[in-house]
Amino acid sequence: MKATKLMMVAASLLVVGSIAWAPATLAAKGPSIDFSSDSKVWMEGDSTMHAYKATSSKFKINADLSAPKVQDANLADLTVEIPVKSLKSGEGALDTNLYKTMEASKYPTIKFNLSNAKVKVSGSGDVDVNAEGVLNIHGQEKTVDLVAEGKVTGNTIRIKGKKALLMSDFGVKPPNLMFGAIKCSDKITVGFDLVGEIK
């Protein structure tokens, strides 16, 4: 139950991570952004039993800029990948259910590829991001738009945001447990908190 939603959240989180570094137009590759282990994504959902939250910190983001400073740069390239089995809820049975529901052996990775984005950086370093990209979950691709906000301090960026998704949009049926006594909501919310440094 929680496992399935966790997967969807991570996926969304990937998406969100990408938007954080996306400028208005894609450009030639320049410096890259090195995301730290402090970055994380999580999924929140509800069921007839209780609300839940699952987190992942083992995802990969590749981003290249066209200029050394975020304030001056366009995003040349950005991809996000999250191994399905990197999603952990802290409950073994729930994780097993997640991997089974997401068919992790057949679709081992959640992916996001940025299409376009608009980034505004204020004089004080506040960042507003509006982005669009293709999210692939459970072998199905959907165009997703994202909104995030954050802060730029020197060459360090921190971006936070949330995105609501439906599991059914990606061919994943919200699980029912105990012969339908426990039902999971189709809607989940994916959150992300990404920290990166321009190298």
JSON list of C-alpha atoms in Angstrom, two decimals:
[
{"chain": "A", "resi": 1, "resn": "MET", "atom": "CA", "xyz": [0.00, 0.00, 0.00]},
{"chain": "A", "resi": 2, "resn": "LYS", "atom": "CA", "xyz": [2.44, 2.65, 1.13]},
{"chain": "A", "resi": 3, "resn": "ALA", "atom": "CA", "xyz": [5.07, 1.11, -1.08]},
{"chain": "A", "resi": 4, "resn": "THR", "atom": "CA", "xyz": [3.26, 1.81, -4.29]},
{"chain": "A", "resi": 5, "resn": "LYS", "atom": "CA", "xyz": [2.75, 5.41, -3.43]},
{"chain": "A", "resi": 6, "resn": "LEU", "atom": "CA", "xyz": [6.32, 5.75, -2.34]},
{"chain": "A", "resi": 7, "resn": "MET", "atom": "CA", "xyz": [7.40, 4.81, -5.83]},
{"chain": "A", "resi": 8, "resn": "MET", "atom": "CA", "xyz": [5.25, 7.43, -7.43]},
{"chain": "A", "resi": 9, "resn": "VAL", "atom": "CA", "xyz": [6.52, 10.04, -5.10]},
{"chain": "A", "resi": 10, "resn": "ALA", "atom": "CA", "xyz": [10.08, 9.33, -5.84]},
{"chain": "A", "resi": 11, "resn": "ALA", "atom": "CA", "xyz": [9.36, 9.65, -9.48]},
{"chain": "A", "resi": 12, "resn": "SER", "atom": "CA", "xyz": [7.79, 13.00, -8.97]},
{"chain": "A", "resi": 13, "resn": "LEU", "atom": "CA", "xyz": [10.61, 14.02, -6.82]},
{"chain": "A", "resi": 14, "resn": "LEU", "atom": "CA", "xyz": [12.96, 13.33, -9.67]},
{"chain": "A", "resi": 15, "resn": "VAL", "atom": "CA", "xyz": [10.93, 15.55, -11.80]},
{"chain": "A", "resi": 16, "resn": "VAL", "atom": "CA", "xyz": [11.08, 18.28, -9.29]},
{"chain": "A", "resi": 17, "resn": "GLY", "atom": "CA", "xyz": [14.79, 17.96, -8.92]},
{"chain": "A", "resi": 18, "resn": "SER", "atom": "CA", "xyz": [15.21, 18.57, -12.58]},
{"chain": "A", "resi": 19, "resn": "ILE", "atom": "CA", "xyz": [13.17, 21.67, -12.67]},
{"chain": "A", "resi": 20, "resn": "ALA", "atom": "CA", "xyz": [15.28, 23.31, -10.08]},
{"chain": "A", "resi": 21, "resn": "TRP", "atom": "CA", "xyz": [18.13, 23.82, -12.47]},
{"chain": "A", "resi": 22, "resn": "ALA", "atom": "CA", "xyz": [16.22, 24.43, -15.67]},
{"chain": "A", "resi": 23, "resn": "PRO", "atom": "CA", "xyz": [16.62, 27.78, -17.40]},
{"chain": "A", "resi": 24, "resn": "ALA", "atom": "CA", "xyz": [14.45, 29.28, -20.08]},
{"chain": "A", "resi": 25, "resn": "THR", "atom": "CA", "xyz": [16.27, 27.75, -23.02]},
{"chain": "A", "resi": 26, "resn": "LEU", "atom": "CA", "xyz": [18.69, 24.88, -23.49]},
{"chain": "A", "resi": 27, "resn": "ALA", "atom": "CA", "xyz": [22.25, 25.82, -24.40]},
{"chain": "A", "resi": 28, "resn": "ALA", "atom": "CA", "xyz": [25.72, 24.41, -25.02]},
{"chain": "A", "resi": 29, "resn": "LYS", "atom": "CA", "xyz": [27.17, 22.42, -22.15]},
{"chain": "A", "resi": 30, "resn": "GLY", "atom": "CA", "xyz": [29.28, 24.18, -19.55]},
{"chain": "A", "resi": 31, "resn": "PRO", "atom": "CA", "xyz": [29.83, 23.62, -15.81]},
{"chain": "A", "resi": 32, "resn": "SER", "atom": "CA", "xyz": [27.93, 20.80, -14.12]},
{"chain": "A", "resi": 33, "resn": "ILE", "atom": "CA", "xyz": [25.91, 20.78, -10.90]},
{"chain": "A", "resi": 34, "resn": "ASP", "atom": "CA", "xyz": [27.09, 18.35, -8.25]},
{"chain": "A", "resi": 35, "resn": "PHE", "atom": "CA", "xyz": [24.14, 17.30, -6.07]},
{"chain": "A", "resi": 36, "resn": "SER", "atom": "CA", "xyz": [25.01, 16.40, -2.49]},
{"chain": "A", "resi": 37, "resn": "SER", "atom": "CA", "xyz": [23.85, 13.43, -0.42]},
{"chain": "A", "resi": 38, "resn": "ASP", "atom": "CA", "xyz": [21.71, 15.88, 1.57]},
{"chain": "A", "resi": 39, "resn": "SER", "atom": "CA", "xyz": [19.29, 15.97, -1.37]},
{"chain": "A", "resi": 40, "resn": "LYS", "atom": "CA", "xyz": [16.16, 13.88, -0.96]},
{"chain": "A", "resi": 41, "resn": "VAL", "atom": "CA", "xyz": [12.72, 13.18, -2.39]},
{"chain": "A", "resi": 42, "resn": "TRP", "atom": "CA", "xyz": [9.69, 11.77, -0.67]},
{"chain": "A", "resi": 43, "resn": "MET", "atom": "CA", "xyz": [6.13, 10.66, -1.29]},
{"chain": "A", "resi": 44, "resn": "GLU", "atom": "CA", "xyz": [3.09, 11.30, 0.85]},
{"chain": "A", "resi": 45, "resn": "GLY", "atom": "CA", "xyz": [-0.27, 9.64, 0.46]},
{"chain": "A", "resi": 46, "resn": "ASP", "atom": "CA", "xyz": [-3.33, 8.43, 2.31]},
{"chain": "A", "resi": 47, "resn": "SER", "atom": "CA", "xyz": [-5.27, 5.22, 2.87]},
{"chain": "A", "resi": 48, "resn": "THR", "atom": "CA", "xyz": [-8.33, 4.12, 4.78]},
{"chain": "A", "resi": 49, "resn": "MET", "atom": "CA", "xyz": [-5.95, 3.14, 7.61]},
{"chain": "A", "resi": 50, "resn": "HIS", "atom": "CA", "xyz": [-3.58, 6.12, 7.91]},
{"chain": "A", "resi": 51, "resn": "ALA", "atom": "CA", "xyz": [-1.45, 8.63, 6.04]},
{"chain": "A", "resi": 52, "resn": "TYR", "atom": "CA", "xyz": [2.08, 7.64, 5.06]},
{"chain": "A", "resi": 53, "resn": "LYS", "atom": "CA", "xyz": [5.41, 9.01, 3.90]},
{"chain": "A", "resi": 54, "resn": "ALA", "atom": "CA", "xyz": [8.36, 7.34, 2.17]},
{"chain": "A", "resi": 55, "resn": "THR", "atom": "CA", "xyz": [11.77, 8.82, 1.35]},
{"chain": "A", "resi": 56, "resn": "SER", "atom": "CA", "xyz": [14.65, 8.20, -1.06]},
{"chain": "A", "resi": 57, "resn": "SER", "atom": "CA", "xyz": [18.09, 9.80, -1.17]},
{"chain": "A", "resi": 58, "resn": "LYS", "atom": "CA", "xyz": [19.65, 7.42, -3.72]},
{"chain": "A", "resi": 59, "resn": "PHE", "atom": "CA", "xyz": [18.73, 9.07, -6.99]},
{"chain": "A", "resi": 60, "resn": "LYS", "atom": "CA", "xyz": [20.96, 10.52, -9.71]},
{"chain": "A", "resi": 61, "resn": "ILE", "atom": "CA", "xyz": [20.70, 13.92, -11.37]},
{"chain": "A", "resi": 62, "resn": "ASN", "atom": "CA", "xyz": [22.90, 15.00, -14.28]},
{"chain": "A", "resi": 63, "resn": "ALA", "atom": "CA", "xyz": [22.79, 18.71, -15.07]},
{"chain": "A", "resi": 64, "resn": "ASP", "atom": "CA", "xyz": [25.06, 20.90, -17.22]},
{"chain": "A", "resi": 65, "resn": "LEU", "atom": "CA", "xyz": [24.94, 24.70, -17.37]},
{"chain": "A", "resi": 66, "resn": "SER", "atom": "CA", "xyz": [26.05, 27.15, -20.05]},
{"chain": "A", "resi": 67, "resn": "ALA", "atom": "CA", "xyz": [27.67, 29.61, -17.61]},
{"chain": "A", "resi": 68, "resn": "PRO", "atom": "CA", "xyz": [29.51, 29.32, -14.29]},
{"chain": "A", "resi": 69, "resn": "LYS", "atom": "CA", "xyz": [26.87, 31.18, -12.26]},
{"chain": "A", "resi": 70, "resn": "VAL", "atom": "CA", "xyz": [23.24, 30.16, -11.98]},
{"chain": "A", "resi": 71, "resn": "GLN", "atom": "CA", "xyz": [22.12, 33.76, -12.37]},
{"chain": "A", "resi": 72, "resn": "ASP", "atom": "CA", "xyz": [23.72, 33.89, -15.84]},
{"chain": "A", "resi": 73, "resn": "ALA", "atom": "CA", "xyz": [23.26, 30.32, -17.04]},
{"chain": "A", "resi": 74, "resn": "ASN", "atom": "CA", "xyz": [20.89, 28.34, -19.19]},
{"chain": "A", "resi": 75, "resn": "LEU", "atom": "CA", "xyz": [20.46, 24.64, -18.64]},
{"chain": "A", "resi": 76, "resn": "ALA", "atom": "CA", "xyz": [22.22, 22.68, -21.36]},
{"chain": "A", "resi": 77, "resn": "ASP", "atom": "CA", "xyz": [21.12, 19.21, -20.26]},
{"chain": "A", "resi": 78, "resn": "LEU", "atom": "CA", "xyz": [19.24, 17.58, -17.40]},
{"chain": "A", "resi": 79, "resn": "THR", "atom": "CA", "xyz": [18.19, 14.02, -16.62]},
{"chain": "A", "resi": 80, "resn": "VAL", "atom": "CA", "xyz": [17.01, 12.36, -13.41]},
{"chain": "A", "resi": 81, "resn": "GLU", "atom": "CA", "xyz": [17.03, 8.65, -12.55]},
{"chain": "A", "resi": 82, "resn": "ILE", "atom": "CA", "xyz": [15.66, 6.88, -9.48]},
{"chain": "A", "resi": 83, "resn": "PRO", "atom": "CA", "xyz": [16.15, 3.12, -8.99]},
{"chain": "A", "resi": 84, "resn": "VAL", "atom": "CA", "xyz": [12.82, 1.68, -7.88]},
{"chain": "A", "resi": 85, "resn": "LYS", "atom": "CA", "xyz": [14.52, -0.45, -5.24]},
{"chain": "A", "resi": 86, "resn": "SER", "atom": "CA", "xyz": [16.17, 2.63, -3.72]},
{"chain": "A", "resi": 87, "resn": "LEU", "atom": "CA", "xyz": [12.78, 3.67, -2.36]},
{"chain": "A", "resi": 88, "resn": "LYS", "atom": "CA", "xyz": [12.50, 2.76, 1.31]},
{"chain": "A", "resi": 89, "resn": "SER", "atom": "CA", "xyz": [9.63, 3.19, 3.73]},
{"chain": "A", "resi": 90, "resn": "GLY", "atom": "CA", "xyz": [11.29, 1.68, 6.78]},
{"chain": "A", "resi": 91, "resn": "GLU", "atom": "CA", "xyz": [8.89, -1.25, 6.64]},
{"chain": "A", "resi": 92, "resn": "GLY", "atom": "CA", "xyz": [10.15, -4.35, 4.86]},
{"chain": "A", "resi": 93, "resn": "ALA", "atom": "CA", "xyz": [6.74, -5.74, 3.92]},
{"chain": "A", "resi": 94, "resn": "LEU", "atom": "CA", "xyz": [5.65, -2.42, 2.53]},
{"chain": "A", "resi": 95, "resn": "ASP", "atom": "CA", "xyz": [8.81, -2.11, 0.42]},
{"chain": "A", "resi": 96, "resn": "THR", "atom": "CA", "xyz": [8.31, -5.60, -0.96]},
{"chain": "A", "resi": 97, "resn": "ASN", "atom": "CA", "xyz": [4.75, -4.66, -1.94]},
{"chain": "A", "resi": 98, "resn": "LEU", "atom": "CA", "xyz": [6.06, -1.53, -3.65]},
{"chain": "A", "resi": 99, "resn": "TYR", "atom": "CA", "xyz": [8.60, -3.39, -5.77]},
{"chain": "A", "resi": 100, "resn": "LYS", "atom": "CA", "xyz": [5.97, -5.94, -6.75]},
{"chain": "A", "resi": 101, "resn": "THR", "atom": "CA", "xyz": [3.35, -3.34, -7.66]},
{"chain": "A", "resi": 102, "resn": "MET", "atom": "CA", "xyz": [5.86, -1.28, -9.66]},
{"chain": "A", "resi": 103, "resn": "GLU", "atom": "CA", "xyz": [7.22, -4.44, -11.33]},
{"chain": "A", "resi": 104, "resn": "ALA", "atom": "CA", "xyz": [10.73, -3.37, -10.39]},
{"chain": "A", "resi": 105, "resn": "SER", "atom": "CA", "xyz": [12.37, -6.30, -12.17]},
{"chain": "A", "resi": 106, "resn": "LYS", "atom": "CA", "xyz": [10.77, -5.22, -15.45]},
{"chain": "A", "resi": 107, "resn": "TYR", "atom": "CA", "xyz": [10.85, -1.44, -14.92]},
{"chain": "A", "resi": 108, "resn": "PRO", "atom": "CA", "xyz": [13.81, -0.89, -12.55]},
{"chain": "A", "resi": 109, "resn": "THR", "atom": "CA", "xyz": [14.20, 2.87, -13.00]},
{"chain": "A", "resi": 110, "resn": "ILE", "atom": "CA", "xyz": [12.07, 6.00, -12.83]},
{"chain": "A", "resi": 111, "resn": "LYS", "atom": "CA", "xyz": [13.31, 8.64, -15.25]},
{"chain": "A", "resi": 112, "resn": "PHE", "atom": "CA", "xyz": [12.74, 12.31, -15.96]},
{"chain": "A", "resi": 113, "resn": "ASN", "atom": "CA", "xyz": [14.02, 14.33, -18.92]},
{"chain": "A", "resi": 114, "resn": "LEU", "atom": "CA", "xyz": [13.65, 18.10, -18.97]},
{"chain": "A", "resi": 115, "resn": "SER", "atom": "CA", "xyz": [11.93, 19.67, -21.99]},
{"chain": "A", "resi": 116, "resn": "ASN", "atom": "CA", "xyz": [11.93, 23.36, -21.05]},
{"chain": "A", "resi": 117, "resn": "ALA", "atom": "CA", "xyz": [11.91, 25.62, -18.02]},
{"chain": "A", "resi": 118, "resn": "LYS", "atom": "CA", "xyz": [11.75, 29.21, -16.86]},
{"chain": "A", "resi": 119, "resn": "VAL", "atom": "CA", "xyz": [13.93, 30.28, -13.95]},
{"chain": "A", "resi": 120, "resn": "LYS", "atom": "CA", "xyz": [13.86, 33.65, -12.18]},
{"chain": "A", "resi": 121, "resn": "VAL", "atom": "CA", "xyz": [16.65, 34.61, -9.77]},
{"chain": "A", "resi": 122, "resn": "SER", "atom": "CA", "xyz": [16.19, 37.78, -7.72]},
{"chain": "A", "resi": 123, "resn": "GLY", "atom": "CA", "xyz": [18.98, 40.09, -6.62]},
{"chain": "A", "resi": 124, "resn": "SER", "atom": "CA", "xyz": [18.82, 38.51, -3.16]},
{"chain": "A", "resi": 125, "resn": "GLY", "atom": "CA", "xyz": [19.21, 35.03, -4.59]},
{"chain": "A", "resi": 126, "resn": "ASP", "atom": "CA", "xyz": [15.60, 33.83, -4.33]},
{"chain": "A", "resi": 127, "resn": "VAL", "atom": "CA", "xyz": [14.73, 31.37, -7.10]},
{"chain": "A", "resi": 128, "resn": "ASP", "atom": "CA", "xyz": [11.39, 30.60, -8.77]},
{"chain": "A", "resi": 129, "resn": "VAL", "atom": "CA", "xyz": [11.19, 27.71, -11.23]},
{"chain": "A", "resi": 130, "resn": "ASN", "atom": "CA", "xyz": [8.51, 26.62, -13.69]},
{"chain": "A", "resi": 131, "resn": "ALA", "atom": "CA", "xyz": [9.48, 23.56, -15.73]},
{"chain": "A", "resi": 132, "resn": "GLU", "atom": "CA", "xyz": [8.15, 20.85, -18.00]},
{"chain": "A", "resi": 133, "resn": "GLY", "atom": "CA", "xyz": [9.55, 17.44, -18.83]},
{"chain": "A", "resi": 134, "resn": "VAL", "atom": "CA", "xyz": [8.80, 13.80, -19.58]},
{"chain": "A", "resi": 135, "resn": "LEU", "atom": "CA", "xyz": [8.39, 11.48, -16.60]},
{"chain": "A", "resi": 136, "resn": "ASN", "atom": "CA", "xyz": [8.68, 7.72, -17.16]},
{"chain": "A", "resi": 137, "resn": "ILE", "atom": "CA", "xyz": [7.21, 5.46, -14.48]},
{"chain": "A", "resi": 138, "resn": "HIS", "atom": "CA", "xyz": [6.29, 1.80, -14.85]},
{"chain": "A", "resi": 139, "resn": "GLY", "atom": "CA", "xyz": [7.21, 2.01, -18.54]},
{"chain": "A", "resi": 140, "resn": "GLN", "atom": "CA", "xyz": [4.72, 4.80, -19.24]},
{"chain": "A", "resi": 141, "resn": "GLU", "atom": "CA", "xyz": [5.67, 8.36, -20.20]},
{"chain": "A", "resi": 142, "resn": "LYS", "atom": "CA", "xyz": [3.73, 11.49, -19.27]},
{"chain": "A", "resi": 143, "resn": "THR", "atom": "CA", "xyz": [4.51, 15.17, -19.71]},
{"chain": "A", "resi": 144, "resn": "VAL", "atom": "CA", "xyz": [4.64, 16.81, -16.28]},
{"chain": "A", "resi": 145, "resn": "ASP", "atom": "CA", "xyz": [4.87, 20.46, -15.24]},
{"chain": "A", "resi": 146, "resn": "LEU", "atom": "CA", "xyz": [6.54, 21.46, -12.00]},
{"chain": "A", "resi": 147, "resn": "VAL", "atom": "CA", "xyz": [6.88, 24.50, -9.79]},
{"chain": "A", "resi": 148, "resn": "ALA", "atom": "CA", "xyz": [9.67, 24.99, -7.25]},
{"chain": "A", "resi": 149, "resn": "GLU", "atom": "CA", "xyz": [11.36, 27.70, -5.23]},
{"chain": "A", "resi": 150, "resn": "GLY", "atom": "CA", "xyz": [14.69, 28.02, -3.54]},
{"chain": "A", "resi": 151, "resn": "LYS", "atom": "CA", "xyz": [17.81, 30.04, -2.82]},
{"chain": "A", "resi": 152, "resn": "VAL", "atom": "CA", "xyz": [21.15, 30.67, -4.52]},
{"chain": "A", "resi": 153, "resn": "THR", "atom": "CA", "xyz": [24.15, 31.41, -2.29]},
{"chain": "A", "resi": 154, "resn": "GLY", "atom": "CA", "xyz": [27.37, 31.78, -4.24]},
{"chain": "A", "resi": 155, "resn": "ASN", "atom": "CA", "xyz": [27.66, 28.63, -6.34]},
{"chain": "A", "resi": 156, "resn": "THR", "atom": "CA", "xyz": [25.28, 26.64, -4.13]},
{"chain": "A", "resi": 157, "resn": "ILE", "atom": "CA", "xyz": [21.59, 26.11, -4.93]},
{"chain": "A", "resi": 158, "resn": "ARG", "atom": "CA", "xyz": [18.82, 24.67, -2.77]},
{"chain": "A", "resi": 159, "resn": "ILE", "atom": "CA", "xyz": [15.44, 23.96, -4.37]},
{"chain": "A", "resi": 160, "resn": "LYS", "atom": "CA", "xyz": [12.24, 22.73, -2.72]},
{"chain": "A", "resi": 161, "resn": "GLY", "atom": "CA", "xyz": [8.82, 21.83, -4.07]},
{"chain": "A", "resi": 162, "resn": "LYS", "atom": "CA", "xyz": [5.90, 19.42, -4.23]},
{"chain": "A", "resi": 163, "resn": "LYS", "atom": "CA", "xyz": [3.88, 17.85, -7.05]},
{"chain": "A", "resi": 164, "resn": "ALA", "atom": "CA", "xyz": [0.58, 15.95, -6.91]},
{"chain": "A", "resi": 165, "resn": "LEU", "atom": "CA", "xyz": [0.28, 12.85, -9.11]},
{"chain": "A", "resi": 166, "resn": "LEU", "atom": "CA", "xyz": [-2.13, 10.01, -9.78]},
{"chain": "A", "resi": 167, "resn": "MET", "atom": "CA", "xyz": [-0.76, 6.46, -9.74]},
{"chain": "A", "resi": 168, "resn": "SER", "atom": "CA", "xyz": [-3.32, 5.42, -12.32]},
{"chain": "A", "resi": 169, "resn": "ASP", "atom": "CA", "xyz": [-1.86, 7.92, -14.82]},
{"chain": "A", "resi": 170, "resn": "PHE", "atom": "CA", "xyz": [1.17, 5.64, -15.03]},
{"chain": "A", "resi": 171, "resn": "GLY", "atom": "CA", "xyz": [-0.68, 2.37, -15.23]},
{"chain": "A", "resi": 172, "resn": "VAL", "atom": "CA", "xyz": [-0.31, 1.60, -11.52]},
{"chain": "A", "resi": 173, "resn": "LYS", "atom": "CA", "xyz": [-3.46, 0.48, -9.73]},
{"chain": "A", "resi": 174, "resn": "PRO", "atom": "CA", "xyz": [-3.74, 1.81, -6.17]},
{"chain": "A", "resi": 175, "resn": "PRO", "atom": "CA", "xyz": [-3.39, -1.31, -4.02]},
{"chain": "A", "resi": 176, "resn": "ASN", "atom": "CA", "xyz": [-6.04, -2.75, -1.74]},
{"chain": "A", "resi": 177, "resn": "LEU", "atom": "CA", "xyz": [-5.04, -4.91, 1.22]},
{"chain": "A", "resi": 178, "resn": "MET", "atom": "CA", "xyz": [-6.87, -7.41, 3.41]},
{"chain": "A", "resi": 179, "resn": "PHE", "atom": "CA", "xyz": [-9.45, -8.17, 0.73]},
{"chain": "A", "resi": 180, "resn": "GLY", "atom": "CA", "xyz": [-10.24, -4.51, 0.20]},
{"chain": "A", "resi": 181, "resn": "ALA", "atom": "CA", "xyz": [-10.51, -3.58, 3.88]},
{"chain": "A", "resi": 182, "resn": "ILE", "atom": "CA", "xyz": [-7.57, -1.21, 3.43]},
{"chain": "A", "resi": 183, "resn": "LYS", "atom": "CA", "xyz": [-7.58, 0.98, 0.33]},
{"chain": "A", "resi": 184, "resn": "CYS", "atom": "CA", "xyz": [-4.92, 3.40, -0.87]},
{"chain": "A", "resi": 185, "resn": "SER", "atom": "CA", "xyz": [-5.81, 6.71, -2.49]},
{"chain": "A", "resi": 186, "resn": "ASP", "atom": "CA", "xyz": [-4.89, 7.12, -6.15]},
{"chain": "A", "resi": 187, "resn": "LYS", "atom": "CA", "xyz": [-3.49, 10.58, -5.39]},
{"chain": "A", "resi": 188, "resn": "ILE", "atom": "CA", "xyz": [0.00, 11.01, -4.00]},
{"chain": "A", "resi": 189, "resn": "THR", "atom": "CA", "xyz": [2.15, 14.08, -3.38]},
{"chain": "A", "resi": 190, "resn": "VAL", "atom": "CA", "xyz": [5.82, 14.03, -4.25]},
{"chain": "A", "resi": 191, "resn": "GLY", "atom": "CA", "xyz": [8.16, 16.39, -2.42]},
{"chain": "A", "resi": 192, "resn": "PHE", "atom": "CA", "xyz": [11.79, 17.27, -3.00]},
{"chain": "A", "resi": 193, "resn": "ASP", "atom": "CA", "xyz": [14.61, 19.12, -1.28]},
{"chain": "A", "resi": 194, "resn": "LEU", "atom": "CA", "xyz": [17.67, 19.36, -3.56]},
{"chain": "A", "resi": 195, "resn": "VAL", "atom": "CA", "xyz": [21.06, 20.80, -2.74]},
{"chain": "A", "resi": 196, "resn": "GLY", "atom": "CA", "xyz": [23.68, 21.29, -5.46]},
{"chain": "A", "resi": 197, "resn": "GLU", "atom": "CA", "xyz": [26.96, 23.05, -6.14]},
{"chain": "A", "resi": 198, "resn": "ILE", "atom": "CA", "xyz": [28.22, 24.31, -9.49]},
{"chain": "A", "resi": 199, "resn": "LYS", "atom": "CA", "xyz": [31.56, 22.68, -10.33]}
]
